[in-house]
Amino acid sequence: TVTVGGSFQINAIFTPENATDKSVKYESGNSSVAKVDAKGKVTGVKTGVTAIVCTAVESGITRTCTVTVVPA
């Protein structure tokens, strides 16, 4: 959960820890609710719920987290 105008950082954890390429692509399912930058910083834009999709560039493994944006 994040407030409108608030933000938090997504921190990717790789297994094994010594993975060669730890690059991650981040994408918001609805950037009018929450946006995410290239480094995984999520910012609430307006109230609602959306998914943030995180994809490991090297392996293509994808994980999704649900973000709820509430009034500030």
Short mmCIF file of C-alpha atoms in Angstrom, two decimals:
data_model
loop_
_atom_site.label_atom_id
_atom_site.label_comp_id
_atom_site.label_asym_id
_atom_site.label_seq_id
_atom_site.Cartn_x
_atom_site.Cartn_y
_atom_site.Cartn_z
CA THR A 1 0.00 0.00 0.00
CA VAL A 2 1.21 3.48 -0.88
CA THR A 3 -0.41 6.90 -0.62
CA VAL A 4 -1.08 9.21 -3.56
CA GLY A 5 2.23 11.00 -4.08
CA GLY A 6 4.05 8.52 -1.84
CA SER A 7 6.62 6.01 -3.02
CA PHE A 8 8.52 2.87 -2.13
CA GLN A 9 11.36 0.84 -3.62
CA ILE A 10 11.04 -2.69 -4.99
CA ASN A 11 14.18 -4.69 -4.22
CA ALA A 12 14.75 -7.73 -6.41
CA ILE A 13 16.42 -10.73 -4.76
CA PHE A 14 18.28 -13.12 -7.04
CA THR A 15 18.97 -16.81 -6.51
CA PRO A 16 21.74 -17.71 -6.76
CA GLU A 17 23.13 -14.55 -5.18
CA ASN A 18 26.05 -14.58 -7.61
CA ALA A 19 23.84 -14.39 -10.72
CA THR A 20 25.75 -12.76 -13.58
CA ASP A 21 23.04 -10.34 -14.77
CA LYS A 22 20.84 -8.82 -12.08
CA SER A 23 19.02 -6.46 -14.45
CA VAL A 24 15.27 -6.16 -13.90
CA LYS A 25 12.61 -4.59 -16.11
CA TYR A 26 9.73 -3.02 -14.16
CA GLU A 27 6.29 -2.29 -15.63
CA SER A 28 3.06 -0.93 -14.19
CA GLY A 29 -0.19 -2.54 -15.26
CA ASN A 30 -1.89 0.86 -14.93
CA SER A 31 0.44 3.85 -14.78
CA SER A 32 -2.49 6.18 -14.08
CA VAL A 33 -2.76 4.48 -10.64
CA ALA A 34 0.92 3.84 -9.88
CA LYS A 35 4.05 4.39 -11.93
CA VAL A 36 7.37 2.58 -11.61
CA ASP A 37 10.74 3.80 -12.82
CA ALA A 38 13.62 1.81 -14.31
CA LYS A 39 15.16 1.30 -10.86
CA GLY A 40 11.97 -0.09 -9.25
CA LYS A 41 10.74 3.03 -7.45
CA VAL A 42 6.92 2.88 -7.30
CA THR A 43 4.95 6.12 -6.92
CA GLY A 44 1.23 6.38 -6.20
CA VAL A 45 -0.60 8.55 -8.76
CA LYS A 46 -4.31 8.16 -7.88
CA THR A 47 -6.39 5.85 -5.70
CA GLY A 48 -6.85 2.35 -7.05
CA VAL A 49 -5.17 -1.02 -7.44
CA THR A 50 -2.66 -2.12 -10.06
CA ALA A 51 0.02 -4.72 -10.63
CA ILE A 52 3.73 -4.06 -10.92
CA VAL A 53 5.44 -6.69 -13.08
CA CYS A 54 9.13 -7.37 -12.47
CA THR A 55 11.02 -9.37 -15.11
CA ALA A 56 14.60 -10.61 -14.77
CA VAL A 57 16.23 -9.61 -18.06
CA GLU A 58 18.60 -12.60 -18.33
CA SER A 59 16.20 -15.41 -17.39
CA GLY A 60 12.83 -13.88 -18.27
CA ILE A 61 11.45 -14.95 -14.89
CA THR A 62 8.54 -12.71 -13.95
CA ARG A 63 7.03 -11.84 -10.60
CA THR A 64 4.05 -9.59 -9.96
CA CYS A 65 3.14 -7.56 -6.90
CA THR A 66 -0.18 -5.85 -6.30
CA VAL A 67 -0.06 -2.20 -5.32
CA THR A 68 -2.96 -0.42 -3.64
CA VAL A 69 -2.88 3.37 -3.75
CA VAL A 70 -4.85 5.17 -1.02
CA PRO A 71 -5.56 8.87 -0.43
CA ALA A 72 -2.73 10.85 1.17
#
